[in-house]
Short mmCIF file of C-alpha atoms in Angstrom, two decimals:
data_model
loop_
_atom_site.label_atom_id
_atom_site.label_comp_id
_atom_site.label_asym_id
_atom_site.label_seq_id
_atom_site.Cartn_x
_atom_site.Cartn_y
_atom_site.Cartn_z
CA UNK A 1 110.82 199.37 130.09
CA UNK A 2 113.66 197.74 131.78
CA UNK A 3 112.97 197.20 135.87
CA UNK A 4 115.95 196.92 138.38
CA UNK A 5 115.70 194.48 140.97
CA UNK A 6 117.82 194.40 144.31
CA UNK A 7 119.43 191.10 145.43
CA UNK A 8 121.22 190.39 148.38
CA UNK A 9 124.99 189.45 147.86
CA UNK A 10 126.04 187.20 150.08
CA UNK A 11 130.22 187.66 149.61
CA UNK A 12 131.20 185.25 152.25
CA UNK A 13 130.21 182.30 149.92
CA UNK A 14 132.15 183.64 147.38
CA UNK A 15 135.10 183.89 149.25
CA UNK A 16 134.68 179.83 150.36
CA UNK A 17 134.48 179.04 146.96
CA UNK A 18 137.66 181.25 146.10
CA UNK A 19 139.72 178.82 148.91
CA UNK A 20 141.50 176.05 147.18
CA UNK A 21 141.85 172.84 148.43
CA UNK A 22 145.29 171.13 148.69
CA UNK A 23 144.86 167.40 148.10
CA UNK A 24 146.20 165.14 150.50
CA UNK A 25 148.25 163.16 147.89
CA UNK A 26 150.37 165.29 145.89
CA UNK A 27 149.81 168.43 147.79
CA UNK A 28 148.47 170.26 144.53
CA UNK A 29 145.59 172.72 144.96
CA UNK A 30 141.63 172.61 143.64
CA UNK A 31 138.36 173.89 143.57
CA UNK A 32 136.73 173.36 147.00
CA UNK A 33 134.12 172.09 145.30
CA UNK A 34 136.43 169.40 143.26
CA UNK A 35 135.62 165.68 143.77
CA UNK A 36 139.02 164.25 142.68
CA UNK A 37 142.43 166.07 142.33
CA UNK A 38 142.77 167.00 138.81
CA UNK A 39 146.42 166.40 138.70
CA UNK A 40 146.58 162.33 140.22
CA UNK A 41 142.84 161.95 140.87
CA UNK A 42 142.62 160.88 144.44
CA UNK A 43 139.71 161.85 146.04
CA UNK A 44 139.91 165.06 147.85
CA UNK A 45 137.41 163.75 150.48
CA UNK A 46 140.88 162.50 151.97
CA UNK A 47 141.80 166.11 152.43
CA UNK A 48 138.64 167.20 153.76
CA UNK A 49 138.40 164.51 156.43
CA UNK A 50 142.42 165.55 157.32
CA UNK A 51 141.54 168.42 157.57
CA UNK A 52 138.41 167.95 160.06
CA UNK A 53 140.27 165.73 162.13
CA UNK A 54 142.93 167.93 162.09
CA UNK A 55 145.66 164.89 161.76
CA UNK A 56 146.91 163.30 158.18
CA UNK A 57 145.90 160.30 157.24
CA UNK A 58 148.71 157.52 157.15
CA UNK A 59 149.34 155.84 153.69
CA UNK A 60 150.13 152.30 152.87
CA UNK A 61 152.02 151.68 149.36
CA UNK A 62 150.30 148.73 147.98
CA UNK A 63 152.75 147.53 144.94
CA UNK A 64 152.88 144.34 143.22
CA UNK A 65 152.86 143.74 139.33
CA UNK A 66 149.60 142.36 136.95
CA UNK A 67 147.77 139.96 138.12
CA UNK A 68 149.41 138.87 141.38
CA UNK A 69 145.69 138.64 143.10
CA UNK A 70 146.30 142.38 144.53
CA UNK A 71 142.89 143.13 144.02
CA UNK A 72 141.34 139.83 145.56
CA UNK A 73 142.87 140.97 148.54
CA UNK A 74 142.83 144.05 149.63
CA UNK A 75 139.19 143.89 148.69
CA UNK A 76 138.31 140.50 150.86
CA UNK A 77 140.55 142.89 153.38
CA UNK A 78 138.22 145.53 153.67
CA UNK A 79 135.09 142.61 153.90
CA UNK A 80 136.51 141.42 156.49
CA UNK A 81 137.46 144.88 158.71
CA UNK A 82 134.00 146.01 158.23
CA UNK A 83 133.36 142.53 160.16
CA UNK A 84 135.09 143.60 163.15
CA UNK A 85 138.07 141.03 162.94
CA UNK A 86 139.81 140.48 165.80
CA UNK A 87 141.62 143.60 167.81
CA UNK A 88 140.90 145.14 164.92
CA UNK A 89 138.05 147.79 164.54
CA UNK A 90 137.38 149.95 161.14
CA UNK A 91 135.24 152.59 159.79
CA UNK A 92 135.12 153.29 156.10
CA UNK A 93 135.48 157.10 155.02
CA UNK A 94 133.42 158.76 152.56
CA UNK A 95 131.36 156.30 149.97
CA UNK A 96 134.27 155.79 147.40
CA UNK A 97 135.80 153.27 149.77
CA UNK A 98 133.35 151.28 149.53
CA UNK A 99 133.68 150.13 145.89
CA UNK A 100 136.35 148.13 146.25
CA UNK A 101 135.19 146.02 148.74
CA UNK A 102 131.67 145.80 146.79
CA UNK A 103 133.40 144.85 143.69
CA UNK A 104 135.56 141.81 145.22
CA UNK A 105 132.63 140.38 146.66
CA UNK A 106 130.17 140.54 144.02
CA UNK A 107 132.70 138.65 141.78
CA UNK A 108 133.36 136.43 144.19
CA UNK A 109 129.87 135.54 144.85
CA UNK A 110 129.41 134.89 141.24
CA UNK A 111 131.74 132.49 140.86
CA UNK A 112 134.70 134.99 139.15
CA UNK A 113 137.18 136.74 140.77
CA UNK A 114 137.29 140.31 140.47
CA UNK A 115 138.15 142.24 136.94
CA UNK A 116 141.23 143.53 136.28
CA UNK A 117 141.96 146.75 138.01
CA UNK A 118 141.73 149.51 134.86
CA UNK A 119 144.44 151.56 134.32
CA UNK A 120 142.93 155.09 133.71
CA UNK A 121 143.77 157.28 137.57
CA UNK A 122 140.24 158.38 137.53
CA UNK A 123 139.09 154.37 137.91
CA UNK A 124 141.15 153.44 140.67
CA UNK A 125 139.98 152.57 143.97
CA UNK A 126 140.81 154.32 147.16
CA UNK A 127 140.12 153.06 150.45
CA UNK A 128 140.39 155.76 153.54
CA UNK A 129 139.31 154.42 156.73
CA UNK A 130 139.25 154.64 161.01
CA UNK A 131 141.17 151.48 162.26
CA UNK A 132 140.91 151.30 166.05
CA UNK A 133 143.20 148.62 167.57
CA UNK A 134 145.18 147.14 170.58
CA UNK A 135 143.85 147.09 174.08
CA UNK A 136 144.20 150.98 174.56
CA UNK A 137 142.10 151.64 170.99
CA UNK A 138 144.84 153.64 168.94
CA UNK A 139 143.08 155.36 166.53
CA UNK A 140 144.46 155.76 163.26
CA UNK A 141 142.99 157.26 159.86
CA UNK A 142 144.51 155.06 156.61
CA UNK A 143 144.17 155.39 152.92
CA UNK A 144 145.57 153.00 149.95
CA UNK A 145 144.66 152.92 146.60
CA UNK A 146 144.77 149.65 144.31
CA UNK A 147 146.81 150.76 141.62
CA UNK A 148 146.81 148.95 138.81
CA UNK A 149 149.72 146.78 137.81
CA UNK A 150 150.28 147.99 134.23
CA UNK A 151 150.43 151.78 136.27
CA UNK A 152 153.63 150.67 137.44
CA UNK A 153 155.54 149.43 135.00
CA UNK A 154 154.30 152.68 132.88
CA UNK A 155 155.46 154.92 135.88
CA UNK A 156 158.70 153.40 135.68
CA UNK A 157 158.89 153.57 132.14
CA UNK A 158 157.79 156.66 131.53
CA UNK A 159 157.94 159.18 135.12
CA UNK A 160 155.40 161.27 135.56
CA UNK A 161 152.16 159.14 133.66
CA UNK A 162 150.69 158.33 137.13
CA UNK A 163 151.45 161.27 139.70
CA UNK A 164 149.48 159.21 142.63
CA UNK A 165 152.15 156.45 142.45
CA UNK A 166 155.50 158.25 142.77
CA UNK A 167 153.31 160.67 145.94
CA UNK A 168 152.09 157.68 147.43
CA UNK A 169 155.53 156.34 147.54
CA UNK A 170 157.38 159.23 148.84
CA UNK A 171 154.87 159.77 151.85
CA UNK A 172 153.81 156.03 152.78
CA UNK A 173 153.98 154.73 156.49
CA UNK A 174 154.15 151.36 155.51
CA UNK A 175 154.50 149.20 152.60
CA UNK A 176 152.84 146.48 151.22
CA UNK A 177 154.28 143.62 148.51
CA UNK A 178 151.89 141.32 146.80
CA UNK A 179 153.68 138.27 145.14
CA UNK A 180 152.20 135.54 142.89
CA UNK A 181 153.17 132.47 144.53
CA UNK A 182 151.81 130.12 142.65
CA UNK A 183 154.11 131.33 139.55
CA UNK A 184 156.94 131.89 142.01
CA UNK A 185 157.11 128.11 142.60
CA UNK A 186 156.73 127.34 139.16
CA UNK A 187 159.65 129.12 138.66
CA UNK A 188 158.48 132.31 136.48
CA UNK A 189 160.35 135.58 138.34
CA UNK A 190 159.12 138.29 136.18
CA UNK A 191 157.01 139.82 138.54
CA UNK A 192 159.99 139.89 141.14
CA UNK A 193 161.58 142.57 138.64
CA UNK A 194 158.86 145.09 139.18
CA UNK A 195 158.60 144.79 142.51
CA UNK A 196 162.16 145.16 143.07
CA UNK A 197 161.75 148.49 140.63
CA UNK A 198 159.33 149.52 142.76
CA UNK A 199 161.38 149.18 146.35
CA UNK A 200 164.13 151.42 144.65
CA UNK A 201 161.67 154.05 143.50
CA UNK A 202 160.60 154.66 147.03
CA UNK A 203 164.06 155.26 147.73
CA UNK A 204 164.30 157.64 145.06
CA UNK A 205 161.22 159.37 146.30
CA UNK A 206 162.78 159.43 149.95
CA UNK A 207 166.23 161.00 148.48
CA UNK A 208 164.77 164.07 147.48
CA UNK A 209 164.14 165.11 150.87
CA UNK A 210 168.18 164.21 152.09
CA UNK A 211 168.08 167.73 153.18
CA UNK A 212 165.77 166.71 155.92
CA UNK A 213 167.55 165.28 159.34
CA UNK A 214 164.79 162.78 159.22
CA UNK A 215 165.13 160.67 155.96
CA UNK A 216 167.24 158.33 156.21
CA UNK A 217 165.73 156.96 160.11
CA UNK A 218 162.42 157.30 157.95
CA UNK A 219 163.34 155.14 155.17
CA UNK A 220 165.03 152.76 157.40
CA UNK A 221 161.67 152.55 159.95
CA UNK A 222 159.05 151.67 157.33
CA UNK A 223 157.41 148.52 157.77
CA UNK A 224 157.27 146.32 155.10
CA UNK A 225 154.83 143.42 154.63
CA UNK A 226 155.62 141.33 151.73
CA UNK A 227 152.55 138.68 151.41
CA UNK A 228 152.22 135.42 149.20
CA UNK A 229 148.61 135.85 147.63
CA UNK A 230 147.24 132.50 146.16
CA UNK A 231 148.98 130.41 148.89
CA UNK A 232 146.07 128.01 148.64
CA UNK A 233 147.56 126.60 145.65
CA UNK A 234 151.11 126.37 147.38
CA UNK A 235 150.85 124.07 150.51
CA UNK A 236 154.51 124.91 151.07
CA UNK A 237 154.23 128.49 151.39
CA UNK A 238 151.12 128.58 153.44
CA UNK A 239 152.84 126.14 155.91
CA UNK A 240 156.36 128.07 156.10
CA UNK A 241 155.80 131.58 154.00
CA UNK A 242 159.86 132.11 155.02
CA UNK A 243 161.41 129.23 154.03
CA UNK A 244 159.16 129.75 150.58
CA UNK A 245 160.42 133.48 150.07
CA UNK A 246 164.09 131.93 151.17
CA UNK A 247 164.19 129.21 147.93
CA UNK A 248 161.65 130.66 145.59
CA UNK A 249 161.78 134.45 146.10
CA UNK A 250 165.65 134.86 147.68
CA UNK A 251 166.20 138.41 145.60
CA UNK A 252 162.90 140.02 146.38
CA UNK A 253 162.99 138.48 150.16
CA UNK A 254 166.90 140.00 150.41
CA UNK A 255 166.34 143.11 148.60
CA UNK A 256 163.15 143.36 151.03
CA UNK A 257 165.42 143.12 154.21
CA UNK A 258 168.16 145.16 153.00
CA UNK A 259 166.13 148.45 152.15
CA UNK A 260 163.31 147.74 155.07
CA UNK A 261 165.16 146.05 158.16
CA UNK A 262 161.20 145.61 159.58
CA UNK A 263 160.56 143.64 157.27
CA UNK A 264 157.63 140.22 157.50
CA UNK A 265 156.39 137.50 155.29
CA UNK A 266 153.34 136.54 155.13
CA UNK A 267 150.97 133.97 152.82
CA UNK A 268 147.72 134.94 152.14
CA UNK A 269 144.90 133.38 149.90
CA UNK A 270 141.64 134.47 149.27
CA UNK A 271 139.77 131.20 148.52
CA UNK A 272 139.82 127.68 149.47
CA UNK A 273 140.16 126.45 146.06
CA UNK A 274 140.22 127.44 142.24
CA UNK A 275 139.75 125.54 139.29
CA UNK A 276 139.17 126.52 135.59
CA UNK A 277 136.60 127.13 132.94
CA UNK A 278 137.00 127.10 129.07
CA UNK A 279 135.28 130.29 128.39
CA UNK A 280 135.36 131.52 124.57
CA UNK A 281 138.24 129.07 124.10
CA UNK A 282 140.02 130.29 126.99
CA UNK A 283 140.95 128.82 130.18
CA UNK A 284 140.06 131.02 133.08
CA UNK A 285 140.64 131.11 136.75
CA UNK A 286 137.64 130.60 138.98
CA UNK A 287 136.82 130.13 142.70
CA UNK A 288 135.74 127.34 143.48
CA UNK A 289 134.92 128.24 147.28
CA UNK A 290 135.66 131.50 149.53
CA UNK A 291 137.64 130.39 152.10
CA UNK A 292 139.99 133.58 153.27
CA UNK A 293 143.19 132.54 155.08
CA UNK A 294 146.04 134.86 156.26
CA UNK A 295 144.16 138.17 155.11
CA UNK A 296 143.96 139.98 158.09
CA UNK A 297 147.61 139.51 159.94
CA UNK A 298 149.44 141.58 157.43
CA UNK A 299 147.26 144.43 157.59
CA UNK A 300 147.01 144.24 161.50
CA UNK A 301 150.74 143.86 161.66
CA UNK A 302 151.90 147.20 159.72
CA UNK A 303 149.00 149.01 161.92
CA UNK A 304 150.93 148.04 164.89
CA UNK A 305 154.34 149.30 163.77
CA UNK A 306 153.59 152.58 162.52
CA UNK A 307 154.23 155.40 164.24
#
């Protein structure tokens, strides 16, 4: 004989779960209980945070092609802000932005610098964090995500493959351009191309919002960083990053000022030294000592100029 048994319903938590929650990228809804967006697969912990706080986070565009040390940095960038450097005071966000700072430093502490940044969304690091600076303490919440180089020449390629990119673009407070410089002095400009893509798609992104009394002061007020990674192997451009970007980088450095009239250059280099190993009959880059020099200015620089 079947028995009935009473159970309390408690509706309330049904109706939480029934709330969706918009992501803070693209502004597409999810399950409240979601981890990552499942249209451009930022975290949502972004969201939730904005939402606490009750303030957006500001975004940074980090853009530079394959291989251009993007990684490297913005990694030994985040090692270093947990250190308290200088004015400079940060709290990381929610545990996923930790893992790119605990994947830059565990390379480099093995001797390697860090892998490749993958190109599947759902493997890309995001970085939200508290950055207190100045003598009065500003407080500001910011969030990047290392995309991966290969993303970008597929999102220009073909729009649409990475939904993050063309968001982050459109809603940035500041922009950030790695350059190789070591293959900008020896004369090799293919990675100037992408970046110089990349500068008009945030245009493009900006455009669709001409309806807006705002966009074209917005577009023109961005900061721009553009920063020389690897300048340890370029004496000239760590001793004069302007007069490098002036004879070795004169279309990306122009194009730079033209679209972004704040606009700085800046050289940057993660280690002291590199050298080379033959590794399954390959030659392959290698640290030869961690010596970080110019890593922090950029990033304290853009803090300082956005709004």
């Amino acid at each position: 004989m079947a028995t009935l048994t009473r159970l309390p319903l408690d509706t309330y938590l049904l109706a939480g779960q029934a709330a969706p929650l918009e992501c803070a990228i693209c502004q597409h809804e999810n399950r409240v209980s979601a981890e990552v967006c499942h249209i451009c697969a930022a975290p949502l912990s972004i969201a939730r945070i904005n939402k606490e706080v009750k303030r957006p986070a500001h975004l940074i565009a980090c853009i530079g092609a394959a291989n251009t040390g993007k990684t490297a940095y913005l990694g030994m960038l985040m090692d270093m802000l947990m250190r308290d450097a200088g004015s400079l005071h940060t709290t990381l966000l929610g545990p996923r932005s930790i893992s790119l700072q605990q994947a830059t430093t565990t390379a480099l502490a093995a001797g390697w610098y860090p892998d490749k940044t993958p190109r599947d969304p759902e493997l890309t690091c995001w970085v939200h964090c508290r950055v207190e600076c100045g003598r009065r303490r500003r407080r500001s919440d910011v969030a990047f995500a290392d995309f991966s180089g290969d993303a970008f020449v597929e999102e220009l390629e073909q729009p649409g493959s990475f939904p993050a990119i063309r968001a982050v673009l459109g809603k940035c407070s500041a922009v950030m351009v790695m350059a190789d410089a070591q293959r900008l002095q020896a004369g090799e400009h293919d990675d100037d191309y992408i970046a110089l893509k990349m500068l008009s798609l945030i245009d493009e992104c900006n455009k669709k919002d001409k309806k807006k009394k705002h966009w074209v002061s917005r577009t023109k007020n961005l900061p721009l960083a553009l920063i020389f990674a690897k300048a340890d192997s370029t004496p000239a451009c760590a001793d004069d990053p302007v007069t490098f970007a002036e004879n070795h980088a004169s279309a990306l450095w122009q194009d730079c000022r033209r679209r972004f009239p704040r606009t700085k250059v800046f050289a940057a280099s993660v280690t002291g030294a590199t050298g080379y190993k033959l590794i399954g009959g390959r030659r392959c880059r290698v640290p030869l000592r961690v010596e970080p020099a110019g890593i922090v200015e950029p990033f304290g620089w853009l803090i300082e100029q956005m709004p």
